[in-house]
mmCIF file with all atom_site columns, C-alpha atoms in Angstrom:
data_model
loop_
_atom_site.group_PDB
_atom_site.id
_atom_site.type_symbol
_atom_site.label_atom_id
_atom_site.label_alt_id
_atom_site.label_comp_id
_atom_site.label_asym_id
_atom_site.label_entity_id
_atom_site.label_seq_id
_atom_site.pdbx_PDB_ins_code
_atom_site.Cartn_x
_atom_site.Cartn_y
_atom_site.Cartn_z
_atom_site.occupancy
_atom_site.B_iso_or_equiv
_atom_site.pdbx_formal_charge
_atom_site.auth_seq_id
_atom_site.auth_comp_id
_atom_site.auth_asym_id
_atom_site.auth_atom_id
_atom_site.pdbx_PDB_model_num
ATOM 1   C CA . MET A 1 1   ? -21.536 0.628   38.072 1.00 41.00 ? 1   MET A CA 1
ATOM 2   C CA . GLN A 1 2   ? -24.844 -1.366  37.633 1.00 44.00 ? 2   GLN A CA 1
ATOM 3   C CA . HIS A 1 3   ? -23.733 -4.673  37.715 1.00 46.00 ? 3   HIS A CA 1
ATOM 4   C CA . LEU A 1 4   ? -22.228 -3.824  40.745 1.00 41.00 ? 4   LEU A CA 1
ATOM 5   C CA . SER A 1 5   ? -23.924 -2.604  42.575 1.00 45.00 ? 5   SER A CA 1
ATOM 6   C CA . MET A 1 6   ? -26.726 -5.073  41.240 1.00 47.00 ? 6   MET A CA 1
ATOM 7   C CA . ARG A 1 7   ? -24.053 -7.862  42.578 1.00 47.00 ? 7   ARG A CA 1
ATOM 8   C CA . LEU A 1 8   ? -23.711 -5.981  45.791 1.00 43.00 ? 8   LEU A CA 1
ATOM 9   C CA . LEU A 1 9   ? -27.330 -5.822  46.591 1.00 45.00 ? 9   LEU A CA 1
ATOM 10  C CA . LYS A 1 10  ? -27.474 -9.741  45.952 1.00 49.00 ? 10  LYS A CA 1
ATOM 11  C CA . ALA A 1 11  ? -25.048 -10.219 48.307 1.00 45.00 ? 11  ALA A CA 1
ATOM 12  C CA . ALA A 1 12  ? -27.029 -8.165  50.985 1.00 45.00 ? 12  ALA A CA 1
ATOM 13  C CA . LEU A 1 13  ? -29.967 -10.229 50.641 1.00 46.00 ? 13  LEU A CA 1
ATOM 14  C CA . LEU A 1 14  ? -28.761 -12.997 50.524 1.00 45.00 ? 14  LEU A CA 1
ATOM 15  C CA . SER A 1 15  ? -26.887 -12.276 54.029 1.00 42.00 ? 15  SER A CA 1
ATOM 16  C CA . THR A 1 16  ? -30.717 -11.653 54.909 1.00 42.00 ? 16  THR A CA 1
ATOM 17  C CA . THR A 1 17  ? -32.215 -14.666 54.055 1.00 42.00 ? 17  THR A CA 1
ATOM 18  C CA . MET A 1 18  ? -29.274 -16.340 55.623 1.00 42.00 ? 18  MET A CA 1
ATOM 19  C CA . LEU A 1 19  ? -30.121 -14.262 59.020 1.00 40.00 ? 19  LEU A CA 1
ATOM 20  C CA . VAL A 1 20  ? -33.704 -15.747 58.056 1.00 40.00 ? 20  VAL A CA 1
ATOM 21  C CA . ALA A 1 21  ? -32.894 -18.762 57.961 1.00 41.00 ? 21  ALA A CA 1
ATOM 22  C CA . GLY A 1 22  ? -30.594 -18.959 61.076 1.00 44.00 ? 22  GLY A CA 1
ATOM 23  C CA . PHE A 1 23  ? -33.198 -17.458 63.619 1.00 41.00 ? 23  PHE A CA 1
ATOM 24  C CA . THR A 1 24  ? -36.134 -19.889 62.452 1.00 42.00 ? 24  THR A CA 1
ATOM 25  C CA . SER A 1 25  ? -36.264 -24.135 62.082 1.00 44.00 ? 25  SER A CA 1
ATOM 26  C CA . SER A 1 26  ? -36.684 -25.903 58.545 1.00 46.00 ? 26  SER A CA 1
ATOM 27  C CA . LEU A 1 27  ? -39.190 -24.295 56.356 1.00 47.00 ? 27  LEU A CA 1
ATOM 28  C CA . MET A 1 28  ? -41.066 -22.124 58.912 1.00 48.00 ? 28  MET A CA 1
ATOM 29  C CA . ALA A 1 29  ? -40.202 -18.990 57.532 1.00 61.00 ? 29  ALA A CA 1
ATOM 30  C CA . GLN A 1 30  ? -42.470 -20.072 54.480 1.00 83.00 ? 30  GLN A CA 1
ATOM 31  C CA . GLU A 1 31  ? -43.203 -16.209 53.249 1.00 84.00 ? 31  GLU A CA 1
ATOM 32  C CA . ALA A 1 32  ? -39.801 -13.158 54.065 1.00 82.00 ? 32  ALA A CA 1
ATOM 33  C CA . THR A 1 33  ? -40.307 -9.623  52.920 1.00 82.00 ? 33  THR A CA 1
ATOM 34  C CA . PHE A 1 34  ? -37.214 -7.440  52.219 1.00 75.00 ? 34  PHE A CA 1
ATOM 35  C CA . VAL A 1 35  ? -36.727 -4.003  51.841 1.00 77.00 ? 35  VAL A CA 1
ATOM 36  C CA . LEU A 1 36  ? -35.202 -2.026  48.745 1.00 71.00 ? 36  LEU A CA 1
ATOM 37  C CA . THR A 1 37  ? -33.910 1.366   48.637 1.00 71.00 ? 37  THR A CA 1
ATOM 38  C CA . GLN A 1 38  ? -35.811 3.967   46.885 1.00 65.00 ? 38  GLN A CA 1
ATOM 39  C CA . SER A 1 39  ? -34.301 3.160   43.315 1.00 64.00 ? 39  SER A CA 1
ATOM 40  C CA . GLU A 1 40  ? -34.842 -0.124  43.564 1.00 68.00 ? 40  GLU A CA 1
ATOM 41  C CA . VAL A 1 41  ? -37.611 -0.817  44.036 1.00 66.00 ? 41  VAL A CA 1
ATOM 42  C CA . GLY A 1 42  ? -39.111 2.050   41.688 1.00 68.00 ? 42  GLY A CA 1
ATOM 43  C CA . VAL A 1 43  ? -37.806 -0.160  38.957 1.00 83.00 ? 43  VAL A CA 1
ATOM 44  C CA . PRO A 1 44  ? -39.918 0.555   35.624 1.00 88.00 ? 44  PRO A CA 1
ATOM 45  C CA . THR A 1 45  ? -39.719 -3.842  34.786 1.00 93.00 ? 45  THR A CA 1
ATOM 46  C CA . TYR A 1 46  ? -38.842 -6.396  34.712 1.00 95.00 ? 46  TYR A CA 1
ATOM 47  C CA . ASN A 1 47  ? -37.972 -7.143  31.435 1.00 96.00 ? 47  ASN A CA 1
ATOM 48  C CA . VAL A 1 48  ? -35.056 -6.966  31.925 1.00 95.00 ? 48  VAL A CA 1
ATOM 49  C CA . ILE A 1 49  ? -34.283 -6.739  27.886 1.00 94.00 ? 49  ILE A CA 1
ATOM 50  C CA . ALA A 1 50  ? -35.365 -3.167  28.124 1.00 90.00 ? 50  ALA A CA 1
ATOM 51  C CA . THR A 1 51  ? -33.961 -1.345  31.234 1.00 88.00 ? 51  THR A CA 1
ATOM 52  C CA . GLY A 1 52  ? -31.249 0.299   32.319 1.00 83.00 ? 52  GLY A CA 1
ATOM 53  C CA . ASN A 1 53  ? -31.891 -0.386  36.316 1.00 85.00 ? 53  ASN A CA 1
ATOM 54  C CA . THR A 1 54  ? -32.775 -3.655  37.888 1.00 86.00 ? 54  THR A CA 1
ATOM 55  C CA . ASN A 1 55  ? -33.229 -5.542  41.106 1.00 85.00 ? 55  ASN A CA 1
ATOM 56  C CA . ILE A 1 56  ? -33.034 -8.627  42.993 1.00 88.00 ? 56  ILE A CA 1
ATOM 57  C CA . GLY A 1 57  ? -36.705 -9.725  41.200 1.00 91.00 ? 57  GLY A CA 1
ATOM 58  C CA . ALA A 1 58  ? -34.317 -10.125 38.267 1.00 93.00 ? 58  ALA A CA 1
ATOM 59  C CA . TYR A 1 59  ? -32.237 -12.399 39.754 1.00 92.00 ? 59  TYR A CA 1
ATOM 60  C CA . LEU A 1 60  ? -35.087 -14.885 41.710 1.00 96.00 ? 60  LEU A CA 1
ATOM 61  C CA . ILE A 1 61  ? -36.756 -14.710 38.302 1.00 98.00 ? 61  ILE A CA 1
ATOM 62  C CA . TYR A 1 62  ? -34.434 -15.908 35.315 1.00 98.00 ? 62  TYR A CA 1
ATOM 63  C CA . ASP A 1 63  ? -31.365 -17.942 35.747 1.00 98.00 ? 63  ASP A CA 1
ATOM 64  C CA . THR A 1 64  ? -28.260 -16.854 33.285 1.00 98.00 ? 64  THR A CA 1
ATOM 65  C CA . LEU A 1 65  ? -25.827 -18.696 31.253 1.00 98.00 ? 65  LEU A CA 1
ATOM 66  C CA . VAL A 1 66  ? -22.385 -18.378 32.867 1.00 97.00 ? 66  VAL A CA 1
ATOM 67  C CA . VAL A 1 67  ? -22.373 -17.355 36.873 1.00 97.00 ? 67  VAL A CA 1
ATOM 68  C CA . GLN A 1 68  ? -19.684 -15.135 37.594 1.00 96.00 ? 68  GLN A CA 1
ATOM 69  C CA . ASP A 1 69  ? -18.195 -15.313 41.993 1.00 95.00 ? 69  ASP A CA 1
ATOM 70  C CA . ALA A 1 70  ? -16.924 -12.991 43.533 1.00 93.00 ? 70  ALA A CA 1
ATOM 71  C CA . ASP A 1 71  ? -13.741 -13.610 42.302 1.00 95.00 ? 71  ASP A CA 1
ATOM 72  C CA . GLN A 1 72  ? -14.238 -12.584 39.428 1.00 94.00 ? 72  GLN A CA 1
ATOM 73  C CA . SER A 1 73  ? -13.851 -16.119 38.133 1.00 96.00 ? 73  SER A CA 1
ATOM 74  C CA . PHE A 1 74  ? -16.634 -17.765 35.811 1.00 97.00 ? 74  PHE A CA 1
ATOM 75  C CA . HIS A 1 75  ? -18.512 -20.730 36.559 1.00 97.00 ? 75  HIS A CA 1
ATOM 76  C CA . PRO A 1 76  ? -21.545 -23.226 35.390 1.00 97.00 ? 76  PRO A CA 1
ATOM 77  C CA . GLY A 1 77  ? -25.272 -21.651 35.266 1.00 97.00 ? 77  GLY A CA 1
ATOM 78  C CA . LEU A 1 78  ? -27.601 -23.093 32.815 1.00 98.00 ? 78  LEU A CA 1
ATOM 79  C CA . ALA A 1 79  ? -24.902 -23.592 30.283 1.00 98.00 ? 79  ALA A CA 1
ATOM 80  C CA . THR A 1 80  ? -22.741 -26.600 31.531 1.00 98.00 ? 80  THR A CA 1
ATOM 81  C CA . SER A 1 81  ? -19.609 -25.341 29.685 1.00 98.00 ? 81  SER A CA 1
ATOM 82  C CA . TRP A 1 82  ? -18.309 -23.562 26.812 1.00 98.00 ? 82  TRP A CA 1
ATOM 83  C CA . VAL A 1 83  ? -15.669 -23.628 24.929 1.00 98.00 ? 83  VAL A CA 1
ATOM 84  C CA . GLU A 1 84  ? -13.993 -20.598 22.959 1.00 97.00 ? 84  GLU A CA 1
ATOM 85  C CA . ALA A 1 85  ? -12.447 -20.133 19.297 1.00 97.00 ? 85  ALA A CA 1
ATOM 86  C CA . PRO A 1 86  ? -8.553  -19.849 19.607 1.00 97.00 ? 86  PRO A CA 1
ATOM 87  C CA . ASP A 1 87  ? -9.660  -16.875 17.301 1.00 97.00 ? 87  ASP A CA 1
ATOM 88  C CA . GLY A 1 88  ? -12.365 -15.624 19.840 1.00 97.00 ? 88  GLY A CA 1
ATOM 89  C CA . MET A 1 89  ? -14.385 -15.488 16.578 1.00 98.00 ? 89  MET A CA 1
ATOM 90  C CA . SER A 1 90  ? -17.335 -18.267 18.042 1.00 98.00 ? 90  SER A CA 1
ATOM 91  C CA . TRP A 1 91  ? -18.157 -19.877 21.003 1.00 98.00 ? 91  TRP A CA 1
ATOM 92  C CA . THR A 1 92  ? -19.983 -22.599 21.806 1.00 98.00 ? 92  THR A CA 1
ATOM 93  C CA . PHE A 1 93  ? -22.423 -23.474 25.278 1.00 98.00 ? 93  PHE A CA 1
ATOM 94  C CA . GLU A 1 94  ? -23.715 -26.737 25.862 1.00 98.00 ? 94  GLU A CA 1
ATOM 95  C CA . LEU A 1 95  ? -26.718 -26.788 28.218 1.00 98.00 ? 95  LEU A CA 1
ATOM 96  C CA . LYS A 1 96  ? -28.436 -28.281 30.899 1.00 98.00 ? 96  LYS A CA 1
ATOM 97  C CA . PRO A 1 97  ? -31.142 -31.233 29.854 1.00 98.00 ? 97  PRO A CA 1
ATOM 98  C CA . ASP A 1 98  ? -34.551 -31.312 31.833 1.00 97.00 ? 98  ASP A CA 1
ATOM 99  C CA . VAL A 1 99  ? -34.325 -27.799 32.384 1.00 98.00 ? 99  VAL A CA 1
ATOM 100 C CA . LYS A 1 100 ? -37.716 -25.654 31.830 1.00 98.00 ? 100 LYS A CA 1
ATOM 101 C CA . PHE A 1 101 ? -39.468 -22.120 32.580 1.00 98.00 ? 101 PHE A CA 1
ATOM 102 C CA . HIS A 1 102 ? -42.131 -20.940 34.187 1.00 98.00 ? 102 HIS A CA 1
ATOM 103 C CA . ASN A 1 103 ? -45.028 -21.753 31.682 1.00 97.00 ? 103 ASN A CA 1
ATOM 104 C CA . GLY A 1 104 ? -43.395 -25.454 30.867 1.00 97.00 ? 104 GLY A CA 1
ATOM 105 C CA . GLU A 1 105 ? -42.062 -24.531 27.710 1.00 98.00 ? 105 GLU A CA 1
ATOM 106 C CA . PRO A 1 106 ? -38.272 -26.561 27.812 1.00 98.00 ? 106 PRO A CA 1
ATOM 107 C CA . LEU A 1 107 ? -34.698 -25.173 28.102 1.00 98.00 ? 107 LEU A CA 1
ATOM 108 C CA . ASN A 1 108 ? -33.163 -26.061 25.222 1.00 98.00 ? 108 ASN A CA 1
ATOM 109 C CA . ALA A 1 109 ? -30.861 -24.327 21.889 1.00 98.00 ? 109 ALA A CA 1
ATOM 110 C CA . ALA A 1 110 ? -34.206 -22.978 19.429 1.00 98.00 ? 110 ALA A CA 1
ATOM 111 C CA . SER A 1 111 ? -35.166 -21.273 23.336 1.00 98.00 ? 111 SER A CA 1
ATOM 112 C CA . VAL A 1 112 ? -31.764 -19.569 23.441 1.00 98.00 ? 112 VAL A CA 1
ATOM 113 C CA . VAL A 1 113 ? -31.201 -19.135 19.543 1.00 98.00 ? 113 VAL A CA 1
ATOM 114 C CA . ALA A 1 114 ? -34.396 -16.991 19.654 1.00 98.00 ? 114 ALA A CA 1
ATOM 115 C CA . TRP A 1 115 ? -34.132 -14.704 23.567 1.00 98.00 ? 115 TRP A CA 1
ATOM 116 C CA . ILE A 1 116 ? -30.554 -13.535 21.845 1.00 98.00 ? 116 ILE A CA 1
ATOM 117 C CA . ALA A 1 117 ? -32.625 -12.178 18.845 1.00 97.00 ? 117 ALA A CA 1
ATOM 118 C CA . LEU A 1 118 ? -34.571 -10.743 21.594 1.00 97.00 ? 118 LEU A CA 1
ATOM 119 C CA . PHE A 1 119 ? -32.381 -7.997  22.263 1.00 96.00 ? 119 PHE A CA 1
ATOM 120 C CA . THR A 1 120 ? -32.079 -6.398  18.628 1.00 94.00 ? 120 THR A CA 1
ATOM 121 C CA . GLY A 1 121 ? -32.483 -2.556  18.592 1.00 93.00 ? 121 GLY A CA 1
ATOM 122 C CA . THR A 1 122 ? -33.285 -2.479  22.410 1.00 93.00 ? 122 THR A CA 1
ATOM 123 C CA . GLU A 1 123 ? -31.381 -0.362  25.117 1.00 90.00 ? 123 GLU A CA 1
ATOM 124 C CA . ASN A 1 124 ? -29.198 -3.377  26.091 1.00 94.00 ? 124 ASN A CA 1
ATOM 125 C CA . ALA A 1 125 ? -28.598 -4.219  22.864 1.00 95.00 ? 125 ALA A CA 1
ATOM 126 C CA . TYR A 1 126 ? -24.985 -3.931  23.503 1.00 95.00 ? 126 TYR A CA 1
ATOM 127 C CA . THR A 1 127 ? -24.599 -6.976  25.776 1.00 95.00 ? 127 THR A CA 1
ATOM 128 C CA . THR A 1 128 ? -25.139 -9.168  22.153 1.00 97.00 ? 128 THR A CA 1
ATOM 129 C CA . ALA A 1 129 ? -23.370 -5.977  19.631 1.00 96.00 ? 129 ALA A CA 1
ATOM 130 C CA . ALA A 1 130 ? -20.794 -8.707  18.879 1.00 97.00 ? 130 ALA A CA 1
ATOM 131 C CA . ILE A 1 131 ? -22.529 -11.182 18.088 1.00 98.00 ? 131 ILE A CA 1
ATOM 132 C CA . ALA A 1 132 ? -22.747 -12.303 14.267 1.00 98.00 ? 132 ALA A CA 1
ATOM 133 C CA . LYS A 1 133 ? -24.960 -14.842 14.673 1.00 97.00 ? 133 LYS A CA 1
ATOM 134 C CA . ALA A 1 134 ? -26.613 -17.445 17.359 1.00 98.00 ? 134 ALA A CA 1
ATOM 135 C CA . GLU A 1 135 ? -26.968 -21.259 15.918 1.00 98.00 ? 135 GLU A CA 1
ATOM 136 C CA . ALA A 1 136 ? -28.419 -24.615 17.509 1.00 98.00 ? 136 ALA A CA 1
ATOM 137 C CA . THR A 1 137 ? -25.866 -26.798 16.640 1.00 98.00 ? 137 THR A CA 1
ATOM 138 C CA . GLY A 1 138 ? -28.281 -29.590 18.867 1.00 97.00 ? 138 GLY A CA 1
ATOM 139 C CA . ASP A 1 139 ? -30.581 -30.019 20.699 1.00 98.00 ? 139 ASP A CA 1
ATOM 140 C CA . LEU A 1 140 ? -28.493 -28.300 23.909 1.00 98.00 ? 140 LEU A CA 1
ATOM 141 C CA . SER A 1 141 ? -25.835 -26.788 21.550 1.00 98.00 ? 141 SER A CA 1
ATOM 142 C CA . VAL A 1 142 ? -25.433 -23.755 21.339 1.00 98.00 ? 142 VAL A CA 1
ATOM 143 C CA . LYS A 1 143 ? -22.923 -21.379 18.908 1.00 98.00 ? 143 LYS A CA 1
ATOM 144 C CA . LEU A 1 144 ? -22.635 -18.050 18.563 1.00 98.00 ? 144 LEU A CA 1
ATOM 145 C CA . THR A 1 145 ? -20.556 -16.589 15.586 1.00 98.00 ? 145 THR A CA 1
ATOM 146 C CA . MET A 1 146 ? -19.285 -13.488 16.397 1.00 98.00 ? 146 MET A CA 1
ATOM 147 C CA . LYS A 1 147 ? -18.533 -10.078 14.326 1.00 98.00 ? 147 LYS A CA 1
ATOM 148 C CA . ASN A 1 148 ? -15.712 -9.394  16.058 1.00 97.00 ? 148 ASN A CA 1
ATOM 149 C CA . PRO A 1 149 ? -13.855 -11.197 19.136 1.00 97.00 ? 149 PRO A CA 1
ATOM 150 C CA . ASP A 1 150 ? -14.764 -9.370  22.245 1.00 97.00 ? 150 ASP A CA 1
ATOM 151 C CA . PRO A 1 151 ? -13.808 -10.064 25.566 1.00 95.00 ? 151 PRO A CA 1
ATOM 152 C CA . ASN A 1 152 ? -16.609 -9.047  28.433 1.00 96.00 ? 152 ASN A CA 1
ATOM 153 C CA . LEU A 1 153 ? -19.405 -11.478 26.487 1.00 97.00 ? 153 LEU A CA 1
ATOM 154 C CA . LEU A 1 154 ? -18.845 -14.258 30.085 1.00 98.00 ? 154 LEU A CA 1
ATOM 155 C CA . PHE A 1 155 ? -19.704 -11.337 32.270 1.00 97.00 ? 155 PHE A CA 1
ATOM 156 C CA . ASN A 1 156 ? -22.332 -9.934  30.062 1.00 96.00 ? 156 ASN A CA 1
ATOM 157 C CA . MET A 1 157 ? -23.619 -13.331 29.602 1.00 97.00 ? 157 MET A CA 1
ATOM 158 C CA . ALA A 1 158 ? -23.143 -13.615 33.706 1.00 96.00 ? 158 ALA A CA 1
ATOM 159 C CA . SER A 1 159 ? -25.263 -10.284 34.510 1.00 94.00 ? 159 SER A CA 1
ATOM 160 C CA . SER A 1 160 ? -28.767 -9.893  35.326 1.00 92.00 ? 160 SER A CA 1
ATOM 161 C CA . PHE A 1 161 ? -29.756 -8.223  32.139 1.00 94.00 ? 161 PHE A CA 1
ATOM 162 C CA . MET A 1 162 ? -28.328 -11.821 30.333 1.00 96.00 ? 162 MET A CA 1
ATOM 163 C CA . GLY A 1 163 ? -31.464 -13.399 32.426 1.00 97.00 ? 163 GLY A CA 1
ATOM 164 C CA . VAL A 1 164 ? -32.286 -16.109 29.970 1.00 98.00 ? 164 VAL A CA 1
ATOM 165 C CA . ILE A 1 165 ? -35.870 -14.788 28.486 1.00 98.00 ? 165 ILE A CA 1
ATOM 166 C CA . GLU A 1 166 ? -38.708 -17.328 27.475 1.00 98.00 ? 166 GLU A CA 1
ATOM 167 C CA . PRO A 1 167 ? -39.045 -16.049 23.934 1.00 97.00 ? 167 PRO A CA 1
ATOM 168 C CA . LYS A 1 168 ? -42.926 -17.383 23.603 1.00 97.00 ? 168 LYS A CA 1
ATOM 169 C CA . ALA A 1 169 ? -44.470 -15.393 26.696 1.00 98.00 ? 169 ALA A CA 1
ATOM 170 C CA . PHE A 1 170 ? -41.982 -12.477 25.741 1.00 97.00 ? 170 PHE A CA 1
ATOM 171 C CA . ALA A 1 171 ? -44.065 -12.030 22.555 1.00 97.00 ? 171 ALA A CA 1
ATOM 172 C CA . THR A 1 172 ? -46.972 -12.979 23.571 1.00 97.00 ? 172 THR A CA 1
ATOM 173 C CA . MET A 1 173 ? -46.941 -10.205 26.602 1.00 97.00 ? 173 MET A CA 1
ATOM 174 C CA . GLY A 1 174 ? -45.383 -7.432  24.285 1.00 95.00 ? 174 GLY A CA 1
ATOM 175 C CA . ALA A 1 175 ? -45.136 -4.445  25.542 1.00 94.00 ? 175 ALA A CA 1
ATOM 176 C CA . ASP A 1 176 ? -46.976 -5.574  29.541 1.00 96.00 ? 176 ASP A CA 1
ATOM 177 C CA . TYR A 1 177 ? -44.137 -8.249  30.202 1.00 97.00 ? 177 TYR A CA 1
ATOM 178 C CA . GLY A 1 178 ? -41.725 -7.553  32.586 1.00 96.00 ? 178 GLY A CA 1
ATOM 179 C CA . VAL A 1 179 ? -45.487 -5.823  34.300 1.00 95.00 ? 179 VAL A CA 1
ATOM 180 C CA . THR A 1 180 ? -47.364 -8.177  34.089 1.00 96.00 ? 180 THR A CA 1
ATOM 181 C CA . GLY A 1 181 ? -45.652 -10.782 33.251 1.00 97.00 ? 181 GLY A CA 1
ATOM 182 C CA . ALA A 1 182 ? -41.976 -12.425 33.381 1.00 98.00 ? 182 ALA A CA 1
ATOM 183 C CA . VAL A 1 183 ? -41.448 -16.093 32.658 1.00 98.00 ? 183 VAL A CA 1
ATOM 184 C CA . GLY A 1 184 ? -37.600 -17.420 33.071 1.00 98.00 ? 184 GLY A CA 1
ATOM 185 C CA . THR A 1 185 ? -36.173 -20.321 34.894 1.00 98.00 ? 185 THR A CA 1
ATOM 186 C CA . GLY A 1 186 ? -35.084 -19.157 37.918 1.00 98.00 ? 186 GLY A CA 1
ATOM 187 C CA . PRO A 1 187 ? -35.742 -20.716 41.699 1.00 97.00 ? 187 PRO A CA 1
ATOM 188 C CA . TYR A 1 188 ? -39.265 -17.423 42.024 1.00 97.00 ? 188 TYR A CA 1
ATOM 189 C CA . LYS A 1 189 ? -42.167 -17.050 39.885 1.00 98.00 ? 189 LYS A CA 1
ATOM 190 C CA . PHE A 1 190 ? -44.002 -13.433 38.714 1.00 97.00 ? 190 PHE A CA 1
ATOM 191 C CA . GLU A 1 191 ? -46.617 -13.747 40.415 1.00 97.00 ? 191 GLU A CA 1
ATOM 192 C CA . SER A 1 192 ? -47.283 -10.105 40.843 1.00 95.00 ? 192 SER A CA 1
ATOM 193 C CA . PHE A 1 193 ? -45.972 -6.318  40.315 1.00 93.00 ? 193 PHE A CA 1
ATOM 194 C CA . THR A 1 194 ? -46.110 -2.815  41.238 1.00 91.00 ? 194 THR A CA 1
ATOM 195 C CA . VAL A 1 195 ? -44.147 -0.361  39.894 1.00 86.00 ? 195 VAL A CA 1
ATOM 196 C CA . GLY A 1 196 ? -42.327 1.978   42.637 1.00 79.00 ? 196 GLY A CA 1
ATOM 197 C CA . SER A 1 197 ? -44.921 0.084   45.068 1.00 84.00 ? 197 SER A CA 1
ATOM 198 C CA . GLU A 1 198 ? -44.649 -4.008  45.519 1.00 88.00 ? 198 GLU A CA 1
ATOM 199 C CA . THR A 1 199 ? -42.589 -7.075  43.788 1.00 92.00 ? 199 THR A CA 1
ATOM 200 C CA . VAL A 1 200 ? -44.269 -11.126 44.869 1.00 94.00 ? 200 VAL A CA 1
ATOM 201 C CA . LEU A 1 201 ? -42.328 -13.910 43.906 1.00 96.00 ? 201 LEU A CA 1
ATOM 202 C CA . THR A 1 202 ? -43.671 -17.470 44.577 1.00 96.00 ? 202 THR A CA 1
ATOM 203 C CA . ARG A 1 203 ? -41.586 -20.337 44.825 1.00 97.00 ? 203 ARG A CA 1
ATOM 204 C CA . ASN A 1 204 ? -40.487 -22.704 41.936 1.00 98.00 ? 204 ASN A CA 1
ATOM 205 C CA . ASP A 1 205 ? -41.263 -25.777 43.219 1.00 97.00 ? 205 ASP A CA 1
ATOM 206 C CA . ASP A 1 206 ? -39.735 -27.076 39.682 1.00 97.00 ? 206 ASP A CA 1
ATOM 207 C CA . TYR A 1 207 ? -36.052 -25.981 40.098 1.00 98.00 ? 207 TYR A CA 1
ATOM 208 C CA . LYS A 1 208 ? -33.656 -28.519 40.653 1.00 97.00 ? 208 LYS A CA 1
ATOM 209 C CA . TRP A 1 209 ? -30.639 -26.718 38.133 1.00 97.00 ? 209 TRP A CA 1
ATOM 210 C CA . GLY A 1 210 ? -29.563 -24.199 40.586 1.00 95.00 ? 210 GLY A CA 1
ATOM 211 C CA . PRO A 1 211 ? -26.095 -23.283 39.528 1.00 94.00 ? 211 PRO A CA 1
ATOM 212 C CA . SER A 1 212 ? -22.873 -24.852 40.486 1.00 89.00 ? 212 SER A CA 1
ATOM 213 C CA . LEU A 1 213 ? -21.424 -22.243 43.341 1.00 92.00 ? 213 LEU A CA 1
ATOM 214 C CA . SER A 1 214 ? -25.257 -22.774 44.760 1.00 92.00 ? 214 SER A CA 1
ATOM 215 C CA . GLU A 1 215 ? -25.239 -24.962 47.534 1.00 93.00 ? 215 GLU A CA 1
ATOM 216 C CA . ASN A 1 216 ? -29.189 -25.681 47.301 1.00 94.00 ? 216 ASN A CA 1
ATOM 217 C CA . LYS A 1 217 ? -29.178 -26.278 43.604 1.00 94.00 ? 217 LYS A CA 1
ATOM 218 C CA . GLY A 1 218 ? -32.907 -27.182 44.097 1.00 96.00 ? 218 GLY A CA 1
ATOM 219 C CA . PRO A 1 219 ? -36.157 -25.503 45.807 1.00 96.00 ? 219 PRO A CA 1
ATOM 220 C CA . ALA A 1 220 ? -35.777 -22.589 47.170 1.00 94.00 ? 220 ALA A CA 1
ATOM 221 C CA . LEU A 1 221 ? -36.514 -22.792 51.160 1.00 92.00 ? 221 LEU A CA 1
ATOM 222 C CA . ILE A 1 222 ? -38.579 -19.994 51.139 1.00 93.00 ? 222 ILE A CA 1
ATOM 223 C CA . GLN A 1 223 ? -42.323 -20.570 49.772 1.00 94.00 ? 223 GLN A CA 1
ATOM 224 C CA . LYS A 1 224 ? -43.277 -16.873 48.678 1.00 94.00 ? 224 LYS A CA 1
#
């Protein structure tokens, strides 16, 4: 239910963004303010690994390996392609080249393997529970060996709770991760967050790897 409400919220805010763009000349809307419902404003953290509730900010800070269309089909995100073994006991994901996290670290197979390991013992451990082992089989190739076939794997990979986090930043910030800072590869960077009040995000000017479903795959038009 949470995943559905997040997709509906995302669609509503996307429509609002397009409306704002329609009433302003090109690149004139350098700042935009969105008012969310109390439940969405009151999210406790942007550590999407450790929370059961998040908001549109997570979709802007983080990218996902896979994206899901309105017709429920799955498409490339940070992964350019994937192959499931016929028995469902392994998956291989190929990653986009030249993608960087907000702190300058590269997105590669090693960072994805380390990110998957972060889910163990967390509230969202169910998303990776069927994965027995994640390993880098190349600089941009990740193989997931499964404990059992998981028909929900792509659905989980496309959810906001599996936005790809930069592992080094996660380790450095510790318990403060998601409150004092959050590092992904998304079109917006975390600037500040006051629980129950405000989230401030600034445009990632280096962004050039928008998902396949996006018309604009480069930097966002709204700066802040």
